[in-house]
Amino acid sequence: MVERPRGTRDFYPEDMGLRNWLFEKFRAASIAHGFEEYDAPILEYEELYTRKQGEEITQQLFNFEDKGGRKMSLRPEMTPSLARMVMAQAKTLPLPIKWYSIPQCWRYERTQRGRGREHYQWNVDIWGSESTAADAELISIMVHFFKSVGLSSKNLEIRVSSRKVLEEVLGSLGIEGEGFTKTCIIIDKMDKLPSEVVVNQLSEIGLDIEAISTIQHVLGIRSLDELVQTMGEESDAVAELSVLFQMMESYGLTDWVGFDASIVRGLAYYTGPVFEAHDRNGELRAICGGGRYDRLLSSLGGNDMPATGFGFGDMVIMELLNECGLLPDIASTCEDVVVALSEELRPAAMSVASKLRNKGRTVDLILDNKKLKWAFRHTERIGASRLVMIMPEEWKAGKIRIKDLKTGNEEDVSFIDL
Ligand code: 4JH
Protein backbone atom coordinates (compact mmCIF):
# COMPACT_ATOMS: atom_id res chain seq x y z
CA MET A 1 0.00 0.00 0.00
CA VAL A 2 1.20 3.49 -0.80
CA GLU A 3 1.67 5.56 2.35
CA ARG A 4 1.04 9.20 3.08
CA PRO A 5 4.22 11.28 2.68
CA ARG A 6 6.08 11.67 5.96
CA GLY A 7 5.08 14.69 8.01
CA THR A 8 1.83 15.32 6.14
CA ARG A 9 -1.75 14.97 7.34
CA ASP A 10 -4.90 13.52 5.86
CA PHE A 11 -8.12 15.32 6.62
CA TYR A 12 -10.97 12.85 6.88
CA PRO A 13 -14.41 14.54 6.78
CA GLU A 14 -14.51 14.91 10.57
CA ASP A 15 -11.06 16.60 10.57
CA MET A 16 -12.09 18.67 7.58
CA GLY A 17 -15.19 19.86 9.44
CA LEU A 18 -12.99 21.14 12.27
CA ARG A 19 -10.49 22.68 9.86
CA ASN A 20 -13.25 24.50 7.98
CA TRP A 21 -14.72 25.69 11.28
CA LEU A 22 -11.31 27.09 12.31
CA PHE A 23 -10.73 28.75 8.93
CA GLU A 24 -14.17 30.36 9.02
CA LYS A 25 -13.27 31.90 12.41
CA PHE A 26 -10.00 33.16 10.87
CA ARG A 27 -11.96 34.61 7.93
CA ALA A 28 -14.63 36.19 10.14
CA ALA A 29 -12.05 38.00 12.32
CA SER A 30 -10.27 39.28 9.18
CA ILE A 31 -13.47 40.41 7.47
CA ALA A 32 -14.70 42.12 10.67
CA HIS A 33 -11.65 44.38 10.35
CA GLY A 34 -12.11 45.11 6.63
CA PHE A 35 -9.45 42.72 5.28
CA GLU A 36 -9.58 41.06 1.84
CA GLU A 37 -8.46 37.50 1.02
CA TYR A 38 -5.65 36.77 -1.45
CA ASP A 39 -3.62 33.71 -2.51
CA ALA A 40 -0.35 32.89 -4.30
CA PRO A 41 1.28 29.73 -5.70
CA ILE A 42 2.46 27.14 -3.18
CA LEU A 43 5.61 26.86 -5.37
CA GLU A 44 8.09 29.74 -5.65
CA TYR A 45 11.65 30.29 -6.86
CA GLU A 46 13.96 29.33 -4.00
CA GLU A 47 15.67 32.71 -4.40
CA LEU A 48 12.63 34.35 -2.78
CA TYR A 49 13.73 32.79 0.53
CA THR A 50 17.54 32.88 0.50
CA ARG A 51 18.35 35.32 3.28
CA LYS A 52 21.41 33.59 4.79
CA GLN A 53 21.01 34.82 8.37
CA GLY A 54 20.57 31.48 10.06
CA GLU A 55 16.80 31.51 10.34
CA GLU A 56 15.30 28.08 10.98
CA ILE A 57 12.69 28.71 8.30
CA THR A 58 15.24 29.19 5.47
CA GLN A 59 17.43 26.30 6.70
CA GLN A 60 14.48 23.95 6.35
CA LEU A 61 13.25 24.68 2.83
CA PHE A 62 11.25 21.96 1.07
CA ASN A 63 13.21 22.64 -2.14
CA PHE A 64 14.15 20.81 -5.34
CA GLU A 65 15.14 21.40 -8.96
CA ASP A 66 12.38 21.32 -11.55
CA LYS A 67 12.78 19.57 -14.95
CA GLY A 68 14.37 22.72 -16.37
CA GLY A 69 17.00 22.81 -13.62
CA ARG A 70 15.39 25.80 -11.86
CA LYS A 71 15.76 25.91 -8.07
CA MET A 72 12.27 25.82 -6.63
CA SER A 73 10.79 25.66 -3.13
CA LEU A 74 7.42 24.97 -1.59
CA ARG A 75 6.64 28.10 0.41
CA PRO A 76 7.81 27.92 4.04
CA GLU A 77 5.87 31.12 4.85
CA MET A 78 3.59 33.52 3.00
CA THR A 79 5.23 36.91 3.57
CA PRO A 80 7.78 36.69 0.69
CA SER A 81 5.03 35.78 -1.81
CA LEU A 82 2.93 38.65 -0.52
CA ALA A 83 5.94 40.98 -0.84
CA ARG A 84 6.40 39.80 -4.43
CA MET A 85 2.74 40.48 -5.22
CA VAL A 86 2.79 43.93 -3.61
CA MET A 87 6.05 44.85 -5.36
CA ALA A 88 4.67 43.86 -8.77
CA GLN A 89 1.75 46.29 -8.38
CA ALA A 90 3.23 48.85 -5.97
CA LYS A 91 2.51 51.74 -8.35
CA THR A 92 -1.20 51.01 -8.78
CA LEU A 93 -2.44 49.36 -5.56
CA PRO A 94 -4.45 51.75 -3.37
CA LEU A 95 -2.75 51.96 0.03
CA PRO A 96 -2.89 50.85 2.72
CA ILE A 97 -3.43 47.23 1.72
CA LYS A 98 -5.23 45.07 4.31
CA TRP A 99 -5.04 41.47 3.14
CA TYR A 100 -5.29 37.98 4.64
CA SER A 101 -4.71 34.43 3.47
CA ILE A 102 -4.72 30.86 4.85
CA PRO A 103 -1.90 29.15 2.90
CA GLN A 104 -0.47 25.69 3.43
CA CYS A 105 3.24 26.14 4.21
CA TRP A 106 5.98 23.50 4.02
CA ARG A 107 9.29 22.65 5.69
CA TYR A 108 11.83 19.85 5.24
CA GLU A 109 14.15 19.22 8.17
CA ARG A 110 17.60 17.75 7.84
CA THR A 111 17.29 16.23 11.31
CA GLN A 112 15.03 13.21 11.52
CA ARG A 113 12.32 13.96 14.02
CA GLY A 114 8.67 13.12 13.99
CA ARG A 115 7.74 16.71 13.24
CA GLY A 116 5.15 17.93 10.79
CA ARG A 117 6.24 19.10 7.37
CA GLU A 118 3.19 21.12 6.50
CA HIS A 119 0.72 23.33 8.26
CA TYR A 120 -1.83 25.97 7.41
CA GLN A 121 -0.93 29.46 8.54
CA TRP A 122 -3.44 32.29 8.70
CA ASN A 123 -1.56 35.40 7.55
CA VAL A 124 -2.84 38.93 8.14
CA ASP A 125 -0.86 41.91 6.83
CA ILE A 126 -1.09 45.66 6.38
CA TRP A 127 1.13 47.36 3.79
CA GLY A 128 1.58 51.08 3.26
CA SER A 129 0.92 52.32 6.80
CA GLU A 130 3.72 53.53 9.05
CA SER A 131 1.32 54.12 11.89
CA THR A 132 1.50 52.09 15.09
CA ALA A 133 -2.30 51.99 14.66
CA ALA A 134 -1.66 49.25 12.07
CA ASP A 135 0.21 47.09 14.60
CA ALA A 136 -2.56 47.64 17.18
CA GLU A 137 -5.19 46.72 14.58
CA LEU A 138 -3.47 43.36 14.00
CA ILE A 139 -3.54 42.57 17.71
CA SER A 140 -7.23 43.49 17.73
CA ILE A 141 -7.82 40.93 14.94
CA MET A 142 -6.01 38.24 16.93
CA VAL A 143 -8.10 38.94 20.04
CA HIS A 144 -11.32 39.06 17.98
CA PHE A 145 -10.47 35.56 16.77
CA PHE A 146 -9.61 34.27 20.29
CA LYS A 147 -12.94 35.55 21.65
CA SER A 148 -14.85 34.07 18.71
CA VAL A 149 -13.63 30.55 19.59
CA GLY A 150 -14.38 31.00 23.29
CA LEU A 151 -10.86 31.76 24.59
CA SER A 152 -10.30 34.56 27.10
CA SER A 153 -7.40 36.53 28.51
CA LYS A 154 -7.33 33.90 31.29
CA ASN A 155 -6.20 31.35 28.70
CA LEU A 156 -3.79 33.52 26.73
CA GLU A 157 -1.36 36.38 26.85
CA ILE A 158 -0.04 38.42 23.93
CA ARG A 159 3.56 39.35 24.70
CA VAL A 160 4.68 42.51 22.98
CA SER A 161 8.05 44.16 22.44
CA SER A 162 9.92 45.95 19.66
CA ARG A 163 13.04 45.01 17.73
CA LYS A 164 14.06 48.62 18.40
CA VAL A 165 14.70 47.79 22.08
CA LEU A 166 17.57 45.43 21.25
CA GLU A 167 18.58 47.49 18.21
CA GLU A 168 19.21 50.52 20.46
CA VAL A 169 21.00 48.49 23.13
CA LEU A 170 23.25 46.64 20.67
CA GLY A 171 23.76 49.78 18.57
CA SER A 172 25.30 51.50 21.59
CA LEU A 173 27.75 48.55 21.79
CA GLY A 174 28.58 48.89 18.08
CA ILE A 175 26.57 45.87 16.95
CA GLU A 176 24.42 46.73 13.92
CA GLY A 177 23.14 45.39 10.62
CA GLU A 178 23.69 41.67 10.13
CA GLY A 179 25.19 41.32 13.59
CA PHE A 180 21.95 42.64 15.07
CA THR A 181 19.74 40.41 12.86
CA LYS A 182 21.78 37.31 13.73
CA THR A 183 21.61 38.16 17.42
CA CYS A 184 17.80 38.32 17.26
CA ILE A 185 17.61 34.94 15.51
CA ILE A 186 19.78 33.33 18.21
CA ILE A 187 17.88 35.00 21.06
CA ASP A 188 14.57 33.75 19.65
CA LYS A 189 15.68 30.19 20.45
CA MET A 190 16.60 31.03 24.08
CA ASP A 191 13.65 29.29 25.71
CA LYS A 192 14.23 26.16 23.60
CA LEU A 193 18.00 25.76 24.13
CA PRO A 194 20.26 25.55 27.21
CA SER A 195 21.73 28.96 28.06
CA GLU A 196 25.36 27.80 27.45
CA VAL A 197 24.45 26.91 23.87
CA VAL A 198 22.91 30.34 23.31
CA VAL A 199 25.89 32.11 24.90
CA ASN A 200 28.25 30.07 22.68
CA GLN A 201 26.29 30.96 19.56
CA LEU A 202 26.35 34.66 20.51
CA SER A 203 30.12 34.62 21.02
CA GLU A 204 30.55 32.73 17.71
CA ILE A 205 28.99 35.67 15.86
CA GLY A 206 31.40 38.03 17.64
CA LEU A 207 29.62 39.27 20.77
CA ASP A 208 31.82 39.82 23.84
CA ILE A 209 30.93 39.04 27.43
CA GLU A 210 29.80 42.59 28.10
CA ALA A 211 27.39 42.56 25.16
CA ILE A 212 26.03 39.15 26.18
CA SER A 213 25.39 40.15 29.77
CA THR A 214 23.76 43.43 28.67
CA ILE A 215 21.45 41.42 26.41
CA GLN A 216 20.61 39.04 29.26
CA HIS A 217 19.73 41.98 31.51
CA VAL A 218 17.56 43.74 28.90
CA LEU A 219 15.71 40.58 27.87
CA GLY A 220 14.61 40.09 31.49
CA ILE A 221 12.55 43.31 31.48
CA ARG A 222 8.81 42.67 31.85
CA SER A 223 7.26 46.14 32.19
CA LEU A 224 7.33 49.44 30.33
CA ASP A 225 8.27 51.28 33.56
CA GLU A 226 11.31 49.08 33.97
CA LEU A 227 12.15 49.60 30.28
CA VAL A 228 12.07 53.38 30.72
CA GLN A 229 14.50 53.04 33.65
CA THR A 230 16.95 51.08 31.48
CA MET A 231 16.57 52.88 28.15
CA GLY A 232 15.66 56.42 29.22
CA GLU A 233 12.69 58.61 28.27
CA GLU A 234 14.21 59.62 24.91
CA SER A 235 14.45 56.10 23.54
CA ASP A 236 12.54 55.59 20.22
CA ALA A 237 11.74 52.06 21.31
CA VAL A 238 10.13 53.30 24.52
CA ALA A 239 8.15 55.97 22.63
CA GLU A 240 6.90 53.47 20.06
CA LEU A 241 5.87 50.93 22.70
CA SER A 242 4.15 53.57 24.86
CA VAL A 243 2.00 54.58 21.89
CA LEU A 244 1.25 50.94 21.07
CA PHE A 245 0.19 50.09 24.63
CA GLN A 246 -2.02 53.20 24.79
CA MET A 247 -3.71 52.17 21.57
CA MET A 248 -4.22 48.63 22.81
CA GLU A 249 -5.88 50.11 25.89
CA SER A 250 -8.27 52.05 23.63
CA TYR A 251 -9.19 48.78 21.93
CA GLY A 252 -9.93 47.29 25.38
CA LEU A 253 -7.07 44.81 25.05
CA THR A 254 -5.19 45.59 28.27
CA ASP A 255 -6.03 42.23 29.91
CA TRP A 256 -4.70 40.39 26.88
CA VAL A 257 -1.32 42.08 26.46
CA GLY A 258 1.92 42.48 28.37
CA PHE A 259 5.35 43.89 27.64
CA ASP A 260 8.04 41.21 27.38
CA ALA A 261 11.51 42.23 26.19
CA SER A 262 12.45 38.63 25.40
CA ILE A 263 10.10 38.62 22.38
CA VAL A 264 12.23 39.24 19.27
CA ARG A 265 10.83 36.66 16.72
CA GLY A 266 13.06 34.32 14.69
CA LEU A 267 12.71 35.91 11.26
CA ALA A 268 15.35 38.26 9.87
CA TYR A 269 13.04 40.90 8.45
CA TYR A 270 11.37 42.39 11.56
CA THR A 271 12.16 46.05 12.28
CA GLY A 272 9.69 47.35 14.89
CA PRO A 273 6.95 46.10 17.21
CA VAL A 274 6.89 42.29 17.54
CA PHE A 275 4.36 40.12 19.35
CA GLU A 276 3.53 36.52 20.19
CA ALA A 277 0.53 34.87 21.84
CA HIS A 278 1.23 32.19 24.45
CA ASP A 279 -1.02 30.00 26.58
CA ARG A 280 -0.90 31.23 30.18
CA ASN A 281 -0.06 27.72 31.43
CA GLY A 282 3.12 27.87 29.37
CA GLU A 283 2.66 24.30 28.10
CA LEU A 284 2.53 24.99 24.41
CA ARG A 285 4.72 26.61 21.78
CA ALA A 286 3.80 30.13 20.62
CA ILE A 287 0.26 30.20 19.24
CA CYS A 288 0.90 32.96 16.73
CA GLY A 289 3.27 35.84 16.19
CA GLY A 290 4.25 38.71 13.99
CA GLY A 291 5.45 42.25 13.80
CA ARG A 292 6.55 45.15 11.65
CA TYR A 293 8.87 44.58 8.68
CA ASP A 294 9.42 47.93 6.97
CA ARG A 295 12.52 46.98 4.95
CA LEU A 296 11.62 43.63 3.34
CA LEU A 297 11.12 45.03 -0.18
CA SER A 298 14.64 46.53 -0.44
CA SER A 299 16.07 43.15 0.59
CA LEU A 300 14.19 41.70 -2.43
CA GLY A 301 15.50 44.38 -4.79
CA GLY A 302 12.55 46.78 -4.66
CA ASN A 303 11.64 50.06 -2.98
CA ASP A 304 10.69 49.75 0.67
CA MET A 305 7.13 50.09 1.86
CA PRO A 306 6.08 49.96 5.53
CA ALA A 307 4.40 46.68 6.47
CA THR A 308 3.24 44.75 9.50
CA GLY A 309 1.62 41.34 9.86
CA PHE A 310 1.29 38.08 11.71
CA GLY A 311 1.21 34.35 11.05
CA PHE A 312 -1.05 31.98 12.95
CA GLY A 313 -0.62 28.22 12.49
CA ASP A 314 -3.45 25.69 12.64
CA MET A 315 -1.77 23.15 14.96
CA VAL A 316 -1.00 24.75 18.34
CA ILE A 317 -4.36 26.54 18.47
CA MET A 318 -6.18 23.24 17.87
CA GLU A 319 -4.21 21.67 20.76
CA LEU A 320 -5.20 24.55 23.04
CA LEU A 321 -8.86 24.48 21.97
CA ASN A 322 -8.92 20.72 22.53
CA GLU A 323 -7.41 21.09 26.02
CA CYS A 324 -9.94 23.78 26.89
CA GLY A 325 -12.86 21.68 25.60
CA LEU A 326 -13.68 24.35 23.03
CA LEU A 327 -13.76 22.22 19.87
CA PRO A 328 -17.29 22.15 18.44
CA ASP A 329 -19.28 19.05 17.53
CA ILE A 330 -19.37 19.32 13.79
CA ALA A 331 -22.96 18.57 12.82
CA SER A 332 -23.75 17.16 9.40
CA THR A 333 -25.12 19.76 7.06
CA CYS A 334 -27.70 17.34 5.68
CA GLU A 335 -31.36 18.11 6.48
CA ASP A 336 -33.22 15.28 4.75
CA VAL A 337 -32.57 11.63 3.99
CA VAL A 338 -34.63 10.18 1.13
CA VAL A 339 -35.14 6.42 0.90
CA ALA A 340 -37.05 4.28 -1.61
CA LEU A 341 -38.58 1.20 -0.01
CA SER A 342 -38.17 -0.86 -3.19
CA GLU A 343 -36.08 -0.80 -6.33
CA GLU A 344 -39.13 0.14 -8.44
CA LEU A 345 -39.54 3.32 -6.39
CA ARG A 346 -36.00 4.56 -7.04
CA PRO A 347 -37.06 6.91 -9.89
CA ALA A 348 -39.72 8.36 -7.58
CA ALA A 349 -37.11 8.84 -4.84
CA MET A 350 -34.88 10.64 -7.33
CA SER A 351 -37.64 13.05 -8.34
CA VAL A 352 -38.48 13.69 -4.66
CA ALA A 353 -34.81 14.33 -3.79
CA SER A 354 -34.52 16.57 -6.82
CA LYS A 355 -37.57 18.62 -5.87
CA LEU A 356 -36.37 19.09 -2.27
CA ARG A 357 -32.89 20.13 -3.47
CA ASN A 358 -34.37 22.62 -5.94
CA LYS A 359 -36.21 24.15 -3.00
CA GLY A 360 -32.85 24.60 -1.27
CA ARG A 361 -32.87 21.70 1.17
CA THR A 362 -29.77 19.53 1.63
CA VAL A 363 -30.65 15.93 0.78
CA ASP A 364 -28.85 12.61 1.18
CA LEU A 365 -30.42 10.08 -1.22
CA ILE A 366 -29.90 6.46 -0.22
CA LEU A 367 -28.39 4.74 -3.27
CA ASP A 368 -28.65 1.04 -2.48
CA ASN A 369 -31.49 -1.21 -1.38
CA LYS A 370 -31.71 -0.67 2.36
CA LYS A 371 -34.27 -1.59 5.00
CA LEU A 372 -36.25 1.17 6.67
CA LYS A 373 -34.48 0.43 9.94
CA TRP A 374 -31.09 1.05 8.30
CA ALA A 375 -32.35 4.32 6.79
CA PHE A 376 -33.66 5.47 10.16
CA ARG A 377 -30.40 4.73 11.97
CA HIS A 378 -28.47 6.42 9.16
CA THR A 379 -30.64 9.54 9.49
CA GLU A 380 -29.96 9.66 13.23
CA ARG A 381 -26.25 9.05 12.76
CA ILE A 382 -25.70 11.89 10.30
CA GLY A 383 -27.90 14.21 12.37
CA ALA A 384 -30.45 14.93 9.63
CA SER A 385 -33.81 16.18 10.85
CA ARG A 386 -36.19 14.31 8.49
CA LEU A 387 -36.45 10.86 6.92
CA VAL A 388 -38.40 11.03 3.66
CA MET A 389 -39.82 7.61 2.72
CA ILE A 390 -41.08 6.64 -0.70
CA MET A 391 -43.53 3.75 -0.05
CA PRO A 392 -45.56 1.68 -2.60
CA GLU A 393 -49.16 2.40 -1.52
CA GLU A 394 -48.57 6.04 -0.59
CA TRP A 395 -46.67 6.78 -3.82
CA LYS A 396 -49.58 5.38 -5.87
CA ALA A 397 -51.69 8.05 -4.17
CA GLY A 398 -49.07 10.70 -5.00
CA LYS A 399 -47.88 10.91 -1.38
CA ILE A 400 -44.63 10.68 0.54
CA ARG A 401 -44.24 9.81 4.22
CA ILE A 402 -42.03 12.17 6.20
CA LYS A 403 -40.72 11.38 9.68
CA ASP A 404 -39.57 14.30 11.79
CA LEU A 405 -36.79 12.93 14.00
CA LYS A 406 -37.07 15.72 16.57
CA THR A 407 -40.77 15.24 17.34
CA GLY A 408 -41.06 11.63 16.20
CA ASN A 409 -44.16 12.65 14.16
CA GLU A 410 -44.90 11.04 10.81
CA GLU A 411 -47.09 12.61 8.17
CA ASP A 412 -48.05 11.93 4.57
CA VAL A 413 -47.43 14.84 2.23
CA SER A 414 -48.48 15.18 -1.42
CA PHE A 415 -45.65 15.34 -3.95
CA ILE A 416 -47.08 18.63 -5.28
CA ASP A 417 -46.97 20.16 -1.77
CA LEU A 418 -43.34 19.21 -1.10
C1 4JH B 1 7.07 25.96 9.67
C2 4JH B 1 7.10 26.29 8.34
C3 4JH B 1 6.49 25.48 7.41
C4 4JH B 1 5.85 24.34 7.80
C5 4JH B 1 5.79 24.03 9.13
C6 4JH B 1 6.40 24.83 10.08
BR1 4JH B 1 4.90 22.48 9.70
C7 4JH B 1 7.73 26.82 10.67
N1 4JH B 1 6.81 27.47 11.53
Short mmCIF file of C-alpha atoms and ligand atoms in Angstrom, two decimals, residues 56-57 75-77 105-107 116-119 121 315, ligand 1:
data_model
loop_
_atom_site.label_atom_id
_atom_site.label_comp_id
_atom_site.label_asym_id
_atom_site.label_seq_id
_atom_site.Cartn_x
_atom_site.Cartn_y
_atom_site.Cartn_z
CA GLU A 56 15.30 28.08 10.98
CA ILE A 57 12.69 28.71 8.30
CA ARG A 75 6.64 28.10 0.41
CA PRO A 76 7.81 27.92 4.04
CA GLU A 77 5.87 31.12 4.85
CA CYS A 105 3.24 26.14 4.21
CA TRP A 106 5.98 23.50 4.02
CA ARG A 107 9.29 22.65 5.69
CA GLY A 116 5.15 17.93 10.79
CA ARG A 117 6.24 19.10 7.37
CA GLU A 118 3.19 21.12 6.50
CA HIS A 119 0.72 23.33 8.26
CA GLN A 121 -0.93 29.46 8.54
CA MET A 315 -1.77 23.15 14.96
C1 4JH B 1 7.07 25.96 9.67
C2 4JH B 1 7.10 26.29 8.34
C3 4JH B 1 6.49 25.48 7.41
C4 4JH B 1 5.85 24.34 7.80
C5 4JH B 1 5.79 24.03 9.13
C6 4JH B 1 6.40 24.83 10.08
BR1 4JH B 1 4.90 22.48 9.70
C7 4JH B 1 7.73 26.82 10.67
N1 4JH B 1 6.81 27.47 11.53
#
